[in-house]
Backbone as a ProteinNet text record, in pm:
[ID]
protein_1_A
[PRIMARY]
XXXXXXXXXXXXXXXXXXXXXXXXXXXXXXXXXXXXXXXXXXXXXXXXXXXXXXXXXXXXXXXXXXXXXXXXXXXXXXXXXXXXXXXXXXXXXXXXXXXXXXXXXXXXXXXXXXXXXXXXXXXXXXXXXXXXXXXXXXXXXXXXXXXXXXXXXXXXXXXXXXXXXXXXXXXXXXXXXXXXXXXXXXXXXXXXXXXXXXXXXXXXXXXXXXXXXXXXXXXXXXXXXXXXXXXXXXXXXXXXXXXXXXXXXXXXXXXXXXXXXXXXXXXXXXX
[TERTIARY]
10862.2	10792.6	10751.9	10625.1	10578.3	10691.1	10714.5	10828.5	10766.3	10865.1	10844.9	10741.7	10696.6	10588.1	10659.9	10654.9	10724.7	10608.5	10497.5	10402.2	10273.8	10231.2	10109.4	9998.8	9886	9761.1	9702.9	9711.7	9657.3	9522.3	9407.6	9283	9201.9	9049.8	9035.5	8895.1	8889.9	8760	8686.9	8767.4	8746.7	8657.4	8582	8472.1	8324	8383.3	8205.7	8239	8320.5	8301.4	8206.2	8079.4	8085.5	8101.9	8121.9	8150.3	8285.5	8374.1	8515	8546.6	8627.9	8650.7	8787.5	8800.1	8938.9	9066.1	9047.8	9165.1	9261	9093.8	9193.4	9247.8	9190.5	9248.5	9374.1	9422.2	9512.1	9604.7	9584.3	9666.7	9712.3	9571	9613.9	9766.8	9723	9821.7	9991.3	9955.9	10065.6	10163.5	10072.8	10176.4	10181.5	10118.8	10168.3	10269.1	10274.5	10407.8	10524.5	10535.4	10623.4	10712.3	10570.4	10633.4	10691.3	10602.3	10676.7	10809.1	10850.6	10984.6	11078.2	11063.5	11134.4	11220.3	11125.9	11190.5	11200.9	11144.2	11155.5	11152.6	11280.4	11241.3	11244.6	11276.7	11212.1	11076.8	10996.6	10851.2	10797.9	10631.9	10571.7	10450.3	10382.2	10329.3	10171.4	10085	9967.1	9837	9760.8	9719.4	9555.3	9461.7	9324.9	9281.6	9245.8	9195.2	9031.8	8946	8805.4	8730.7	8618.4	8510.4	8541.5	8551.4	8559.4	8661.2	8743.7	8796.7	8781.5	8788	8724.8	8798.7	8857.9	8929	8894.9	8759.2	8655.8	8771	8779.7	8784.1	8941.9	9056	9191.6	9205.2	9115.3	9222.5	9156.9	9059.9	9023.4	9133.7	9180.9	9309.9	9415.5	9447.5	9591	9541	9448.9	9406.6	9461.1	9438	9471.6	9630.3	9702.9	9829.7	9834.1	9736.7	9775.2	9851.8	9914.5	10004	10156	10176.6	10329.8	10303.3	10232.3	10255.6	10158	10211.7	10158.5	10289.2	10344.6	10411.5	10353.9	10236.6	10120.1	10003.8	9931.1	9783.7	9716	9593.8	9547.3	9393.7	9328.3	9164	9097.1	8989.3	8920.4	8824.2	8807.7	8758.8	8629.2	8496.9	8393.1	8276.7	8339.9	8304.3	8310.6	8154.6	8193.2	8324.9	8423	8488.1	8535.1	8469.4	8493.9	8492.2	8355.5	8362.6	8506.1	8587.4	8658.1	8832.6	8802.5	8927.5	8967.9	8783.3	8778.1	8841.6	8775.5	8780.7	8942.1	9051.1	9135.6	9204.4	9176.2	9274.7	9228.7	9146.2	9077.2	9165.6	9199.7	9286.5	9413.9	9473.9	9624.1	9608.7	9512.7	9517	9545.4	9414.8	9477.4	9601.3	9682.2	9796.1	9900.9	9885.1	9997.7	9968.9	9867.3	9841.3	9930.4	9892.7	9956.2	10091.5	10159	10324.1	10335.7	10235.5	10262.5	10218.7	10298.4	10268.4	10336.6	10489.7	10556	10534.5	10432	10385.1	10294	10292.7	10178.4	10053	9966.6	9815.1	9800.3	9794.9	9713.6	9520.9	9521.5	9333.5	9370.6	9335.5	9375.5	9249.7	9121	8992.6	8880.9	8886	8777.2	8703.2	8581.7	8491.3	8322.5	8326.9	8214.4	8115.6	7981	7904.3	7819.1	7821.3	7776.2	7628	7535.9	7404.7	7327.4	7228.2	7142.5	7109.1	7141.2	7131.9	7253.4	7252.9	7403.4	7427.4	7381.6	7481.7	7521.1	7521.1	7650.8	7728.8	7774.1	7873.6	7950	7916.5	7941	7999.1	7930.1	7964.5	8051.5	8047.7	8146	8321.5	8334.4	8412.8	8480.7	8386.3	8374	8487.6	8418.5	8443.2	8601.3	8586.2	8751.8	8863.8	8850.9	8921.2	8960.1	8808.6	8856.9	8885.1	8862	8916	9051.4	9143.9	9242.2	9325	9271.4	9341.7	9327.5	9205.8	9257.2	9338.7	9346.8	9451.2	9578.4	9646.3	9728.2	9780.3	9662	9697	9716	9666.5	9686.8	9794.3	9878.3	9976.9	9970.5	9842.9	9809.7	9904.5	9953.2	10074.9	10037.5	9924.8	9849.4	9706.4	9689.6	9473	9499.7	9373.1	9388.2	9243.7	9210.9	8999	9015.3	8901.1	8789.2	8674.3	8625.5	8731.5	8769.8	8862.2	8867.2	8737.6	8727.1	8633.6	8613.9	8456.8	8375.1	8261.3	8231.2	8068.3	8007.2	7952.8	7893.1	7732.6	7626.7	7510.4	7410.5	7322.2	7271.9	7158.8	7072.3	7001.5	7072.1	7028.9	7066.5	7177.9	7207.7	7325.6	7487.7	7451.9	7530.8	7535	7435.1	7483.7	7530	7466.2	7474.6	7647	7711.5	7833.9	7939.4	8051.3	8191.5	8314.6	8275.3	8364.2	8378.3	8523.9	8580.1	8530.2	8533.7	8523.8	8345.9	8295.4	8177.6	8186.7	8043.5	8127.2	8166.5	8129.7	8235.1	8348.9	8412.5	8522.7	8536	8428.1	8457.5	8447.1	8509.4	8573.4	8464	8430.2	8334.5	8395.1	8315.8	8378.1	8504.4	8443.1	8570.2	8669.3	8699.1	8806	8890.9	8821	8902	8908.3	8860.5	8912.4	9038.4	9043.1	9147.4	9254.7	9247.7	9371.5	9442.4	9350.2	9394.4	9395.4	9375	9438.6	9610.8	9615.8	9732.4	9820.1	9796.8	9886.2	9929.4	9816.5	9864.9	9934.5	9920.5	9946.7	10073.5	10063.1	10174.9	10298.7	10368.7	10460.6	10506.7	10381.3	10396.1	10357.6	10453.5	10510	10394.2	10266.5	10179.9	10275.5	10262.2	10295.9	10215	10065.3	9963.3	9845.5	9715.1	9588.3	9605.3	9516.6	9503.6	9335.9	9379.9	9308	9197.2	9088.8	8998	8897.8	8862.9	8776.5	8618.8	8609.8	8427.6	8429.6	8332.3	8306.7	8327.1	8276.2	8208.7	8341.4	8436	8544	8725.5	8770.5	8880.9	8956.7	9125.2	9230.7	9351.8	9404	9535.5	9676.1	9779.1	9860	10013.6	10042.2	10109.4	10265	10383	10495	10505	10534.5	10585.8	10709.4	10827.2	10908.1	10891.1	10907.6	10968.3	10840.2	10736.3	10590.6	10504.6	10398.2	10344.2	10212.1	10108.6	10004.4	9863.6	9797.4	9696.1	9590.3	9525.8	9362.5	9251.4	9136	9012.4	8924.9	8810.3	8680.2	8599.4	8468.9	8391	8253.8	8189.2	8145.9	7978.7	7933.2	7806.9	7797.5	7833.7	7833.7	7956.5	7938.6	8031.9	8083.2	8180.7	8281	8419.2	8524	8648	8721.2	8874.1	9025.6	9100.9	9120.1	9237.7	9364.1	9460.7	9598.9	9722.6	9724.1	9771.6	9919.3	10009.7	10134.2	10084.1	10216.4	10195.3	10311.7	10233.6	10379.4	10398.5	10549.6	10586.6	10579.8	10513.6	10485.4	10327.6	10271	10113.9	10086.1	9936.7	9850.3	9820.4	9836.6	9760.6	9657.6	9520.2	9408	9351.3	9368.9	9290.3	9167.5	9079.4	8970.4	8953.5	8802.3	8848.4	8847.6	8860.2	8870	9004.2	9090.2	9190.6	9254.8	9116.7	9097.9	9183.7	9284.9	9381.6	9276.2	9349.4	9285	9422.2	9406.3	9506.4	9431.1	9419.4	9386.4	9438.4	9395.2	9410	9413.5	9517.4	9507.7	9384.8	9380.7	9309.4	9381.5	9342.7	9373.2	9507.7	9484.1	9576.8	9681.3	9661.7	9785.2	9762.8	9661.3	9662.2	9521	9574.7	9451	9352.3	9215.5	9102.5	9066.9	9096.2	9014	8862.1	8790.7	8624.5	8586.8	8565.1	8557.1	8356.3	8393.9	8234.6	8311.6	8166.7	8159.5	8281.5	8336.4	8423.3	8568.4	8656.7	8792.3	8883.8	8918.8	9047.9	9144.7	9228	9409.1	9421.6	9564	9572.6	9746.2	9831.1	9986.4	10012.2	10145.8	10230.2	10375.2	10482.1	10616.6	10622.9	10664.6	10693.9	10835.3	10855	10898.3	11014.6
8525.9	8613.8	8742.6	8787	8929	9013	9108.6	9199.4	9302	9328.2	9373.9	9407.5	9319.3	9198.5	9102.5	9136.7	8974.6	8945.3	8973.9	8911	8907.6	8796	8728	8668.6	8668.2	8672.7	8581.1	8444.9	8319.5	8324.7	8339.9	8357.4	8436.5	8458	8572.2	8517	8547.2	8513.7	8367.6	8293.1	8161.4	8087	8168	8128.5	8163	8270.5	8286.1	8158.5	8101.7	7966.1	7869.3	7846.8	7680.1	7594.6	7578.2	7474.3	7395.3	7476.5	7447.3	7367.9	7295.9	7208.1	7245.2	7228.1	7322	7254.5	7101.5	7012.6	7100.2	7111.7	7192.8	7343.5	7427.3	7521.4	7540.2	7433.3	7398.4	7362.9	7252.1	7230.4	7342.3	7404.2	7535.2	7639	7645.2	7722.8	7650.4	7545.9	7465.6	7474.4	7467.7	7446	7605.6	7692.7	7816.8	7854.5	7799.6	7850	7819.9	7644.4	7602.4	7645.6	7716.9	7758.9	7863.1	7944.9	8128.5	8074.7	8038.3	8034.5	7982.9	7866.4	7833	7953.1	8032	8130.8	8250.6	8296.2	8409	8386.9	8353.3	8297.6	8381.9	8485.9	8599.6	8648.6	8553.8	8647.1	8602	8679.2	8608	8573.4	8414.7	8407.7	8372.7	8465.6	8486.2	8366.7	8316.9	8252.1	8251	8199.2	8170.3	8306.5	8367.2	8450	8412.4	8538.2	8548.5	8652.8	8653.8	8770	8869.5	8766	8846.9	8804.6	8870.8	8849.1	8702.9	8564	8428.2	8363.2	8322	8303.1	8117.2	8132.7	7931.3	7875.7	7930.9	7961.3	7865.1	7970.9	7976.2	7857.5	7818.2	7722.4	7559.9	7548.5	7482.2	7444.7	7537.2	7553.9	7450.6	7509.4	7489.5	7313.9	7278.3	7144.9	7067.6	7117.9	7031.3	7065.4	7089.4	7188.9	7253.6	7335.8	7437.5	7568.2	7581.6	7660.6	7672.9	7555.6	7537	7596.2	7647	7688.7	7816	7899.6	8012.9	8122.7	8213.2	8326.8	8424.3	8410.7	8549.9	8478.3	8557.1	8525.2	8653.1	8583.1	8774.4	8725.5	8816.7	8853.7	8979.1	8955.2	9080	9114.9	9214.9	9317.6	9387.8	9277.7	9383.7	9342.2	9462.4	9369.9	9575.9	9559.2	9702.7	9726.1	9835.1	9845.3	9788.1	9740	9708.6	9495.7	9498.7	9347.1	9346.9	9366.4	9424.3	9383.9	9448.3	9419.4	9294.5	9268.9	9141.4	9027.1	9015.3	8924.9	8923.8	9029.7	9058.1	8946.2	9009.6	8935.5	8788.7	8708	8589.7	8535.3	8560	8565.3	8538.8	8611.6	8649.4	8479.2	8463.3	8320.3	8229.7	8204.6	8059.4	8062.1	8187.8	8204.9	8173.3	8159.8	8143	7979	8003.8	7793.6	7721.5	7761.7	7632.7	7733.6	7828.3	7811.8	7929.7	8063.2	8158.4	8287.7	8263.2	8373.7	8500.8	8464.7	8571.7	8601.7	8566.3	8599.1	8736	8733.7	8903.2	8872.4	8946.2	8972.8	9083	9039.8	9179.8	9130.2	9275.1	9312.7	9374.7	9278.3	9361.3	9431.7	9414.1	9428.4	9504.1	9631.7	9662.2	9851.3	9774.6	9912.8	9949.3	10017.8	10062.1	10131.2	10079.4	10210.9	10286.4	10420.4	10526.3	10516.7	10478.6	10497.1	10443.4	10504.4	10610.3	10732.6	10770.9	10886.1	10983.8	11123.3	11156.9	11157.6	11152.7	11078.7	10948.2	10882.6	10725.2	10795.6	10947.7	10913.8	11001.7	11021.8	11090.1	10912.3	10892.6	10696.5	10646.3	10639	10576.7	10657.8	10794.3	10838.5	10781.2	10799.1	10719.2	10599.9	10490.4	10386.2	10367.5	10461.7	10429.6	10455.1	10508.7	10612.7	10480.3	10463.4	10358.2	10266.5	10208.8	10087.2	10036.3	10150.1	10166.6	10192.1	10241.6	10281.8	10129.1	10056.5	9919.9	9839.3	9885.8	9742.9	9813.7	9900.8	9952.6	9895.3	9915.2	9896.5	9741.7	9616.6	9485.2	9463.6	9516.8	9515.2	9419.2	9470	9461.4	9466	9412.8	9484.6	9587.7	9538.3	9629.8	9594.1	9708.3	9770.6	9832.1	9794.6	9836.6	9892.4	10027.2	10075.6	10018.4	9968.1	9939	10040.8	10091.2	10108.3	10311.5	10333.1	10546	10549.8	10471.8	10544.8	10357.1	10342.4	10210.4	10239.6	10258.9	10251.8	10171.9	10138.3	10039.9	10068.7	9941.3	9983.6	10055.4	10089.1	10135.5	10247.1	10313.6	10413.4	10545.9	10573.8	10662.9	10655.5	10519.3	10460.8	10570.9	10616.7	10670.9	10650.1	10643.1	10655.9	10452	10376.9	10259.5	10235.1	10265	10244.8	10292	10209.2	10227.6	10334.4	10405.7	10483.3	10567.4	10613.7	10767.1	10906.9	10861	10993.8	10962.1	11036.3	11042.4	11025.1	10973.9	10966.6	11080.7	11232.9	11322.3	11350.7	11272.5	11267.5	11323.4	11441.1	11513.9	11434.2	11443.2	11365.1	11331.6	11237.4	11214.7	11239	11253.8	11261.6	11194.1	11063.2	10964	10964.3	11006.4	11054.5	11175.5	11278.3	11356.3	11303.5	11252	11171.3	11080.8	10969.7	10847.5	10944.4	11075.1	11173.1	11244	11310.3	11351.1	11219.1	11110.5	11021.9	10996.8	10968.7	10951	11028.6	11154.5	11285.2	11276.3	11264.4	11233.7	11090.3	11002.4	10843.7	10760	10819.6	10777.6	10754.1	10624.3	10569.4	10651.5	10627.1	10683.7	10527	10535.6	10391.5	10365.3	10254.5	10216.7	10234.5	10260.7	10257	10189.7	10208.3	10177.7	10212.9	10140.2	10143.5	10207.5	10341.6	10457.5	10388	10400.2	10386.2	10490.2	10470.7	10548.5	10605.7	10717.7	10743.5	10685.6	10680.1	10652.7	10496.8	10452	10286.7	10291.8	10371.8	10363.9	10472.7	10512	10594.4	10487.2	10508.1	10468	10580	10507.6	10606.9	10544.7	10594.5	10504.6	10606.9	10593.3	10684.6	10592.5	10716.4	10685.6	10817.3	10707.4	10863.2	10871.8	11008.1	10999	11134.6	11103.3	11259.2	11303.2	11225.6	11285.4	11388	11332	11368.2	11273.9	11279.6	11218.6	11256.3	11100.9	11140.3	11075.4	11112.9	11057.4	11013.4	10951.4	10929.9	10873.3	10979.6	10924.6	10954.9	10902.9	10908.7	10852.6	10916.1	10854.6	10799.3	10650.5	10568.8	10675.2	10711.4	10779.3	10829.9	10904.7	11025.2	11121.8	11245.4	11311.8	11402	11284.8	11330	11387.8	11344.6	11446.1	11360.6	11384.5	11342.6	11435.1	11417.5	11513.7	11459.7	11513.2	11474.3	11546.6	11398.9	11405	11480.6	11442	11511.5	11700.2	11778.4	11950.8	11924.6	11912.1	11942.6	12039.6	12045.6	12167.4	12203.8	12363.2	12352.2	12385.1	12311.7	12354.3	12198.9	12234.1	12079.1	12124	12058.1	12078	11990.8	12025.5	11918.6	11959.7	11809.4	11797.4	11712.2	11776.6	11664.2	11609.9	11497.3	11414.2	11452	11566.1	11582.7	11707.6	11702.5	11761.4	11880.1	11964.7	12097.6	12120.2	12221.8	12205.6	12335.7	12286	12411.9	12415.6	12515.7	12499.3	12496.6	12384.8	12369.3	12426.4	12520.1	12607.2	12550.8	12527.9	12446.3	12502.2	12416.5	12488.7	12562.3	12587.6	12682.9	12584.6	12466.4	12366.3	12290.9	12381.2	12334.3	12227.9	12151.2	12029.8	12055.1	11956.5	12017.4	11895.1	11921.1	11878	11878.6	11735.6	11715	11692.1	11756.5	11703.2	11606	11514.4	11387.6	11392.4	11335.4	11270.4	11189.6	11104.9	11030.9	11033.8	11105.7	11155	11160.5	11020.2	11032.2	11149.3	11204	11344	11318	11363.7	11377.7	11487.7	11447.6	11504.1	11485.9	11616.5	11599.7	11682.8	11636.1	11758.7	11719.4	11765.5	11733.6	11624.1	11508.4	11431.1	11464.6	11444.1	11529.9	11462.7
8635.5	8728.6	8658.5	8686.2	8647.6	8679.7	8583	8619.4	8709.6	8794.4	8922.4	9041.9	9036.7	9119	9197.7	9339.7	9439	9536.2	9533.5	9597.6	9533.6	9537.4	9467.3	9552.6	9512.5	9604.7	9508.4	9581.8	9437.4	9483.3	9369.6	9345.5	9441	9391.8	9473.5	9523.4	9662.5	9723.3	9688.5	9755.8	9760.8	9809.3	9903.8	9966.9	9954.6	9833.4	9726.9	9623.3	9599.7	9497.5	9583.4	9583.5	9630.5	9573.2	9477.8	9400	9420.2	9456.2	9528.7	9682.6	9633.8	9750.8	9858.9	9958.5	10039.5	9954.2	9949.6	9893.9	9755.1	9695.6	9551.6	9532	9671.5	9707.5	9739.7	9856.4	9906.6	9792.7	9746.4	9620.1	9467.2	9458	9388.4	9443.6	9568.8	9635.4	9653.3	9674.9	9604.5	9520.5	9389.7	9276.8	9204.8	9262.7	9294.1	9346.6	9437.9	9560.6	9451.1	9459.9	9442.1	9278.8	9179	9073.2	9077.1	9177.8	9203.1	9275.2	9385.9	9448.8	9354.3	9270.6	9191.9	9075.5	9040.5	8971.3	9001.8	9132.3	9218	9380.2	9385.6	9595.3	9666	9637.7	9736.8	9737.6	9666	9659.9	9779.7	9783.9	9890.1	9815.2	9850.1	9784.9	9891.9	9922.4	9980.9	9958	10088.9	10090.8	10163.2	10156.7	10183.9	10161.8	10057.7	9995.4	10044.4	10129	10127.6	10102.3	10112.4	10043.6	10225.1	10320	10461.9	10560	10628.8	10743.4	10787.7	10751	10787.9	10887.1	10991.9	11054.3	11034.4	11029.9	10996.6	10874.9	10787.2	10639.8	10659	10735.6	10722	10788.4	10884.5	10957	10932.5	10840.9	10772	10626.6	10567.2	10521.1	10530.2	10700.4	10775.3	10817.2	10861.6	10917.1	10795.3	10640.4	10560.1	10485.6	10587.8	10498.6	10437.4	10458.9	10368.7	10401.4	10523.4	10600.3	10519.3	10502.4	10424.6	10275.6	10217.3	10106.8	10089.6	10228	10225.4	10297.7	10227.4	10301.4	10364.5	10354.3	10432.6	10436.1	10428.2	10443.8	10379	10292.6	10236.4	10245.6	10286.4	10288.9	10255.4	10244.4	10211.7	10300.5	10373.7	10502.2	10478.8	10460.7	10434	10581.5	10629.1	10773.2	10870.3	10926.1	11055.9	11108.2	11114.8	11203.3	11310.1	11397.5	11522	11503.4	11385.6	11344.7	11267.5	11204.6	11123.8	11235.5	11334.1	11465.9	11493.6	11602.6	11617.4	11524	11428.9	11323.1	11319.8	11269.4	11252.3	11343.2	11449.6	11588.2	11589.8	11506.4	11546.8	11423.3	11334.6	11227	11245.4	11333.4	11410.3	11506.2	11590.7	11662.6	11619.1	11471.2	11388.2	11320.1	11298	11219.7	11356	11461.9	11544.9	11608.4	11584.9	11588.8	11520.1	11380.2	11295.7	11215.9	11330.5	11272.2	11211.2	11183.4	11087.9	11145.6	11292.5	11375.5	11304.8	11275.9	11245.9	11065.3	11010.4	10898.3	10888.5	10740.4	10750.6	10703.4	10789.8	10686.8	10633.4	10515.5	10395.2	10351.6	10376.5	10320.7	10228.4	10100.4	9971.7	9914.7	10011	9969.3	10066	10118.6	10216.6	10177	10207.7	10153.5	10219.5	10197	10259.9	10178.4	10196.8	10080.2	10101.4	10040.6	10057.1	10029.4	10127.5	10053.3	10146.8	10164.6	10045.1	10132.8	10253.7	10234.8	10241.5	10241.7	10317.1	10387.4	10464	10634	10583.4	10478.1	10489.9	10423.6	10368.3	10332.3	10416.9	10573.8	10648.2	10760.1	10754.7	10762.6	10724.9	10578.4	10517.3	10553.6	10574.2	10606	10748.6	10866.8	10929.1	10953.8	10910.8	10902	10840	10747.5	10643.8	10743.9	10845.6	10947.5	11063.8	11107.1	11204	11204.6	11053.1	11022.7	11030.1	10969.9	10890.2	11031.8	11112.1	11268.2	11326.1	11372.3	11405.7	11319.7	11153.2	11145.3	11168.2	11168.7	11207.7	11352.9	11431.6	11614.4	11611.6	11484.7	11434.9	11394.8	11326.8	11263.9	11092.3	11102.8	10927.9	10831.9	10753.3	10629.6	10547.8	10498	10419.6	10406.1	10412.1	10372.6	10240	10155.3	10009.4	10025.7	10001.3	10003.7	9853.7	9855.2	9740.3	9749.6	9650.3	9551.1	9494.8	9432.9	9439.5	9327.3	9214.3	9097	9054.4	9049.8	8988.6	8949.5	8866	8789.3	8839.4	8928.9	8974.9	8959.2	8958	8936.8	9091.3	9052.7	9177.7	9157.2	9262	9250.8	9234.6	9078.1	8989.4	8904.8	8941.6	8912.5	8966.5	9058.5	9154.6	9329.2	9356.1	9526.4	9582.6	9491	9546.6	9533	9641.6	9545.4	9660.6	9624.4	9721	9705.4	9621.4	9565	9635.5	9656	9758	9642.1	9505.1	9411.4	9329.5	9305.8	9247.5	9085.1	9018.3	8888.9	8776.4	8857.8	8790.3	8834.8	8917.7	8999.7	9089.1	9163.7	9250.1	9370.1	9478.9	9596.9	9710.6	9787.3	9823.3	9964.4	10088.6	10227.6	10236.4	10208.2	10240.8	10165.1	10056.1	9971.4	10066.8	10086.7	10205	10333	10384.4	10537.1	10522.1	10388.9	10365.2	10359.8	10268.6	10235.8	10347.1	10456.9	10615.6	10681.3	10687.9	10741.1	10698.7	10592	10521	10566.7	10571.6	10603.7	10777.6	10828.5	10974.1	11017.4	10951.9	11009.7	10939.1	10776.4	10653.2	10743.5	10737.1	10799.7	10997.8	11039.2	11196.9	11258	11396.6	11431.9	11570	11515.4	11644.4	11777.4	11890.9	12046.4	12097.2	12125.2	12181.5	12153.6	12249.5	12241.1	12377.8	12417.7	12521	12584.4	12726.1	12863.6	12829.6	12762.4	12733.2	12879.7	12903.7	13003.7	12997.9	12887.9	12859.5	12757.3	12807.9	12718	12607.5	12532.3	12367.9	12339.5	12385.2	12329	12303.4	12224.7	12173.8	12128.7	12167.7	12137.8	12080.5	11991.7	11950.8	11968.5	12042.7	12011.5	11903.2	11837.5	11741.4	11790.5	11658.1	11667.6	11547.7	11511.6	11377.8	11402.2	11337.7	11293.7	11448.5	11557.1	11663.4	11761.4	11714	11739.2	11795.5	11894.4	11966.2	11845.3	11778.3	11732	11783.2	11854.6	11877.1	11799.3	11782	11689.3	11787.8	11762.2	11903.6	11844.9	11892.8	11896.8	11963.2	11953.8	12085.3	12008.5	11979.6	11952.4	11956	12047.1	12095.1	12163.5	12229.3	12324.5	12302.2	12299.8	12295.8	12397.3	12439.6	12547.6	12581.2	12605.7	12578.7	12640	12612.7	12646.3	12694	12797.9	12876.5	12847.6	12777.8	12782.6	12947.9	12991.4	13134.4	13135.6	13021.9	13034.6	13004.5	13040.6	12932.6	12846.6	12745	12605.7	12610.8	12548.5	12512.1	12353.3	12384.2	12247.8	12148.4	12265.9	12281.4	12203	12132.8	12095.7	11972.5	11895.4	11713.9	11739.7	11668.6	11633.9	11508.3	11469.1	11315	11323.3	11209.6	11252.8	11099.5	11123.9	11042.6	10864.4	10834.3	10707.3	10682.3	10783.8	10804.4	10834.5	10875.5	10919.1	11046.1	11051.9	11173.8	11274	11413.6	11493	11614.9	11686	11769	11916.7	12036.3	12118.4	12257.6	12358.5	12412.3	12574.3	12627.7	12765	12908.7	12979.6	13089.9	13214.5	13260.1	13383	13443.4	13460.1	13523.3	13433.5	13321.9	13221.4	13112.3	13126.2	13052	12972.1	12859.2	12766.2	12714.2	12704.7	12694.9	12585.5	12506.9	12356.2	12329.7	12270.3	12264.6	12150.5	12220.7	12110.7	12075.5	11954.6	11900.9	11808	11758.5	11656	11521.3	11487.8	11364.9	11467.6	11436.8	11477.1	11467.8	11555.3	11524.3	11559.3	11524.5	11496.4	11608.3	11742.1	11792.6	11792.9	11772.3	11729.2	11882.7	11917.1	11997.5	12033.7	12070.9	12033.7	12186.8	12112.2	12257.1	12382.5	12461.8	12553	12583.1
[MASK]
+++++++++++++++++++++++++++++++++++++++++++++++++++++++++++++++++++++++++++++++++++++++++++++++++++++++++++++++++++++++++++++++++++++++++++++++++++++++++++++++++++++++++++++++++++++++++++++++++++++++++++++++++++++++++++++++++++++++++++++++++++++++++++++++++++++++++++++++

């Protein structure tokens, strides 16, 4: 076994090969498994590797056994936000079909690109935010962004491109949004998906360190969240590049978040 390495992700994006048949996938994964457990049985050894979220893909897989010689399941997430959920949860179905409900999915692969004008990378920020908040509310294992720094080709041979850092390294939106995400969310325990007032608005509340954390935004219209309890303590709000403010209740005690497009961080001591 690779030294200190216990989970393995056999081949990558299996479903840009056509040339490949499911049988020898299946069987790849196979004599994978069976060599990793043999000399490391605690590993996990990850299975139906795709370019996207495939749910077709996996259970095409599982029809041919290929369930038994999988400890997880791993894909790659280049898919809208909201396509991105869906997909997720359609994923979670065929994995509880054929026996691997209580297994994990990892996205070792999801990105978004900045281009071409600046508003995508006002987008791409965006997106890194809400993504990373539904697989969370999924119970994802892990999201990996693709990618912090790639030379990739493109117009000017800069903007076509997935990168959080630019290629003099200076930090792109989404480099500061993934970082105030991190800071607000880094090991804080999902509770729920929040009874949104408006269609196109979403809310996730989270705990962390004995703290109530919210994350919202509103899809296209910019509307607002009343938080029904009064904390004690008052309301912190961060928005999405981690700028704190302190939110000021109304006359009736309870306080009114103003949502748009750009998810914000809303903290206050749970009661």
């Amino acid at each position: 076994a690779a030294r200190g390495n216990r989970v393995y992700e056999v081949a990558n994006e299996e479903n840009a090969h056509p040339g490949g048949k499911l049988e020898q996938f299946v069987k790849q994964n196979e004599v994978f498994y069976k060599a990793a457990h043999k000399v490391q049985p605690d590993c996990e050894v990850l299975g139906g590797c795709t370019y996207n979220v495939n749910p077709e893909w996996l259970e095409a897989l599982c029809k041919l056994g290929g369930a038994k010689w999988m400890d997880g399941v791993v894909m790659h997430g280049y898919h809208s936000p909201e396509e991105f959920r869906e997909k997720v949860r359609q994923v979670r179905e065929v994995m509880r079909k054929y026996g691997m409900g209580d297994k994990k999915l990892y996205i070792t692969e999801m990105g978004f690109m900045a281009y071409p004008t600046p508003e995508s990378e006002a987008e791409q920020a965006r997106f890194i935010v809400r993504s990373y908040v539904y697989g969370l509310a999924e119970q994802v294992a892990v999201i990996l962004y693709f990618d912090l720094y790639y030379r990739a080709p493109g117009h000017n041979g800069r903007d076509r491109s997935w990168n959080l850092l630019w290629f003099d390294h200076q930090p792109r939106p989404g480099f500061i949004a993934y970082a105030a995400m991190t800071r607000r969310l880094e090991n804080a325990k999902f509770i729920k998906e929040l009874k949104m007032p408006g269609e196109n608005q979403k809310g996730f509340e989270f705990e962390k360190r004995g703290k109530t954390v919210l994350v919202l935004w509103d899809l296209k219209n910019r509307g607002e969240f009343t938080i029904e309890t009064k904390p004690k303590g008052g309301v912190t709000l961060f928005n999405i590049m981690g700028q704190k403010s302190e939110i000021k209740p109304g006359a009736d005690g309870r306080y009114s978040i103003p949502l748009g497009p750009d998810p914000v961080y809303v903290e206050y001591n749970k009661e």
